[in-house]
């Protein structure tokens, strides 16, 4: 059985149930209350995690990858503008909703 993890309240609840979300010594499950042979696994909500990364990326404007390279939010803006001006999509699903998301931060767009 799996439960999706995302909000801080969910993380607190899973911790109280016995799951440990620690990088060094994780225990990503807790035992079912009626049958201890059943493990309930906790997963981060991938859509929520992607939105958190996107929001951070947009607010900071630059993120650094593991090799020390700068990745700039402006590149996303420039790509979107180029695609709009030329009425093309270059193999991605980048839309205006992805770039101008501030009025709908909690809405998942695909």
PDB file of C-alpha atoms in Angstrom:
ATOM      1  CA  UNK A   1       0.000   0.000   0.000  1.00  0.00           C
ATOM      2  CA  UNK A   2       1.261   3.516  -0.810  1.00  0.00           C
ATOM      3  CA  UNK A   3       0.448   6.959   0.567  1.00  0.00           C
ATOM      4  CA  UNK A   4       1.509  10.139  -1.205  1.00  0.00           C
ATOM      5  CA  UNK A   5       3.573  12.591   0.804  1.00  0.00           C
ATOM      6  CA  UNK A   6       3.836  16.300   0.105  1.00  0.00           C
ATOM      7  CA  UNK A   7       2.560  18.874   2.549  1.00  0.00           C
ATOM      8  CA  UNK A   8       4.279  19.463   5.890  1.00  0.00           C
ATOM      9  CA  UNK A   9       1.176  18.176   7.712  1.00  0.00           C
ATOM     10  CA  UNK A  10       1.481  14.871   5.837  1.00  0.00           C
ATOM     11  CA  UNK A  11       5.152  14.593   6.770  1.00  0.00           C
ATOM     12  CA  UNK A  12       4.310  15.193  10.438  1.00  0.00           C
ATOM     13  CA  UNK A  13       1.547  12.607  10.320  1.00  0.00           C
ATOM     14  CA  UNK A  14       3.800   9.958   8.723  1.00  0.00           C
ATOM     15  CA  UNK A  15       6.474  10.615  11.305  1.00  0.00           C
ATOM     16  CA  UNK A  16       3.939  10.138  14.094  1.00  0.00           C
ATOM     17  CA  UNK A  17       2.850   6.865  12.471  1.00  0.00           C
ATOM     18  CA  UNK A  18       6.438   5.589  12.451  1.00  0.00           C
ATOM     19  CA  UNK A  19       7.846   6.448   9.019  1.00  0.00           C
ATOM     20  CA  UNK A  20      11.242   8.193   9.067  1.00  0.00           C
ATOM     21  CA  UNK A  21      12.001  10.637   6.243  1.00  0.00           C
ATOM     22  CA  UNK A  22      15.691  10.918   7.037  1.00  0.00           C
ATOM     23  CA  UNK A  23      18.296  10.913   4.240  1.00  0.00           C
ATOM     24  CA  UNK A  24      20.829   8.965   6.290  1.00  0.00           C
ATOM     25  CA  UNK A  25      18.561   6.315   7.793  1.00  0.00           C
ATOM     26  CA  UNK A  26      15.170   6.281   6.054  1.00  0.00           C
ATOM     27  CA  UNK A  27      12.269   4.064   6.989  1.00  0.00           C
ATOM     28  CA  UNK A  28       9.768   4.956   4.289  1.00  0.00           C
ATOM     29  CA  UNK A  29       6.897   2.895   5.638  1.00  0.00           C
ATOM     30  CA  UNK A  30       4.870   2.178   8.728  1.00  0.00           C
ATOM     31  CA  UNK A  31       2.991  -0.950   9.735  1.00  0.00           C
ATOM     32  CA  UNK A  32      -0.739  -1.214   9.149  1.00  0.00           C
ATOM     33  CA  UNK A  33      -2.559  -0.789  12.482  1.00  0.00           C
ATOM     34  CA  UNK A  34      -4.615  -3.993  12.062  1.00  0.00           C
ATOM     35  CA  UNK A  35      -2.015  -6.229  10.412  1.00  0.00           C
ATOM     36  CA  UNK A  36       1.684  -5.591  11.075  1.00  0.00           C
ATOM     37  CA  UNK A  37       2.634  -7.769   8.084  1.00  0.00           C
ATOM     38  CA  UNK A  38       1.190  -5.043   5.826  1.00  0.00           C
ATOM     39  CA  UNK A  39       3.579  -2.157   5.232  1.00  0.00           C
ATOM     40  CA  UNK A  40       2.238   1.257   4.174  1.00  0.00           C
ATOM     41  CA  UNK A  41       4.869   3.111   2.149  1.00  0.00           C
ATOM     42  CA  UNK A  42       5.112   6.909   2.025  1.00  0.00           C
ATOM     43  CA  UNK A  43       6.044   8.651  -1.220  1.00  0.00           C
ATOM     44  CA  UNK A  44       6.605  12.292  -2.010  1.00  0.00           C
ATOM     45  CA  UNK A  45       3.915  13.674  -4.309  1.00  0.00           C
ATOM     46  CA  UNK A  46       5.885  14.112  -7.580  1.00  0.00           C
ATOM     47  CA  UNK A  47       3.621  16.850  -8.990  1.00  0.00           C
ATOM     48  CA  UNK A  48       3.868  18.825  -5.752  1.00  0.00           C
ATOM     49  CA  UNK A  49       7.662  18.393  -5.655  1.00  0.00           C
ATOM     50  CA  UNK A  50       7.975  19.615  -9.270  1.00  0.00           C
ATOM     51  CA  UNK A  51       5.866  22.674  -8.447  1.00  0.00           C
ATOM     52  CA  UNK A  52       8.116  23.444  -5.470  1.00  0.00           C
ATOM     53  CA  UNK A  53      11.215  23.231  -7.688  1.00  0.00           C
ATOM     54  CA  UNK A  54       9.558  25.398 -10.359  1.00  0.00           C
ATOM     55  CA  UNK A  55       8.482  28.010  -7.807  1.00  0.00           C
ATOM     56  CA  UNK A  56      11.973  28.119  -6.289  1.00  0.00           C
ATOM     57  CA  UNK A  57      13.608  28.292  -9.740  1.00  0.00           C
ATOM     58  CA  UNK A  58      11.371  31.194 -10.797  1.00  0.00           C
ATOM     59  CA  UNK A  59      11.862  33.111  -7.545  1.00  0.00           C
ATOM     60  CA  UNK A  60      15.663  32.698  -7.484  1.00  0.00           C
ATOM     61  CA  UNK A  61      16.064  33.144 -11.287  1.00  0.00           C
ATOM     62  CA  UNK A  62      19.242  31.003 -11.247  1.00  0.00           C
ATOM     63  CA  UNK A  63      19.931  27.525  -9.934  1.00  0.00           C
ATOM     64  CA  UNK A  64      23.254  25.710  -9.952  1.00  0.00           C
ATOM     65  CA  UNK A  65      23.493  22.093 -11.127  1.00  0.00           C
ATOM     66  CA  UNK A  66      25.746  19.446  -9.564  1.00  0.00           C
ATOM     67  CA  UNK A  67      28.609  20.434 -11.915  1.00  0.00           C
ATOM     68  CA  UNK A  68      28.444  24.094 -10.889  1.00  0.00           C
ATOM     69  CA  UNK A  69      26.735  25.262 -14.103  1.00  0.00           C
ATOM     70  CA  UNK A  70      24.182  28.067 -13.914  1.00  0.00           C
ATOM     71  CA  UNK A  71      20.674  27.334 -15.146  1.00  0.00           C
ATOM     72  CA  UNK A  72      18.718  30.541 -15.665  1.00  0.00           C
ATOM     73  CA  UNK A  73      14.944  31.030 -15.530  1.00  0.00           C
ATOM     74  CA  UNK A  74      15.367  33.575 -18.333  1.00  0.00           C
ATOM     75  CA  UNK A  75      16.179  30.682 -20.694  1.00  0.00           C
ATOM     76  CA  UNK A  76      12.688  29.279 -20.080  1.00  0.00           C
ATOM     77  CA  UNK A  77      11.159  32.701 -20.801  1.00  0.00           C
ATOM     78  CA  UNK A  78      13.249  33.128 -23.954  1.00  0.00           C
ATOM     79  CA  UNK A  79      12.351  29.658 -25.256  1.00  0.00           C
ATOM     80  CA  UNK A  80       8.654  30.309 -24.659  1.00  0.00           C
ATOM     81  CA  UNK A  81       8.776  33.723 -26.355  1.00  0.00           C
ATOM     82  CA  UNK A  82      10.625  32.283 -29.363  1.00  0.00           C
ATOM     83  CA  UNK A  83       8.058  29.510 -29.742  1.00  0.00           C
ATOM     84  CA  UNK A  84       5.151  31.969 -29.493  1.00  0.00           C
ATOM     85  CA  UNK A  85       6.692  34.407 -31.990  1.00  0.00           C
ATOM     86  CA  UNK A  86       7.371  31.636 -34.514  1.00  0.00           C
ATOM     87  CA  UNK A  87       4.151  29.686 -33.814  1.00  0.00           C
ATOM     88  CA  UNK A  88       6.095  26.467 -33.186  1.00  0.00           C
ATOM     89  CA  UNK A  89       6.660  23.986 -30.398  1.00  0.00           C
ATOM     90  CA  UNK A  90      10.133  22.498 -30.328  1.00  0.00           C
ATOM     91  CA  UNK A  91       9.266  19.089 -28.915  1.00  0.00           C
ATOM     92  CA  UNK A  92       8.230  20.372 -25.482  1.00  0.00           C
ATOM     93  CA  UNK A  93       4.937  21.175 -23.819  1.00  0.00           C
ATOM     94  CA  UNK A  94       5.938  24.635 -22.626  1.00  0.00           C
ATOM     95  CA  UNK A  95       2.900  26.918 -22.574  1.00  0.00           C
ATOM     96  CA  UNK A  96       2.004  30.339 -21.245  1.00  0.00           C
ATOM     97  CA  UNK A  97       0.514  28.640 -18.161  1.00  0.00           C
ATOM     98  CA  UNK A  98       3.948  27.192 -17.329  1.00  0.00           C
ATOM     99  CA  UNK A  99       5.723  30.534 -17.586  1.00  0.00           C
ATOM    100  CA  UNK A 100       3.038  32.801 -16.092  1.00  0.00           C
ATOM    101  CA  UNK A 101       1.850  30.541 -13.300  1.00  0.00           C
ATOM    102  CA  UNK A 102       1.723  32.931 -10.331  1.00  0.00           C
ATOM    103  CA  UNK A 103      -2.083  33.311 -10.334  1.00  0.00           C
ATOM    104  CA  UNK A 104      -2.517  29.542 -10.349  1.00  0.00           C
ATOM    105  CA  UNK A 105       0.425  28.219  -8.320  1.00  0.00           C
ATOM    106  CA  UNK A 106      -1.466  25.252  -6.920  1.00  0.00           C
ATOM    107  CA  UNK A 107      -2.932  24.108 -10.239  1.00  0.00           C
ATOM    108  CA  UNK A 108      -1.039  21.259 -11.881  1.00  0.00           C
ATOM    109  CA  UNK A 109      -0.477  21.936 -15.589  1.00  0.00           C
ATOM    110  CA  UNK A 110       0.804  19.265 -17.903  1.00  0.00           C
TER     111      UNK A 110
END
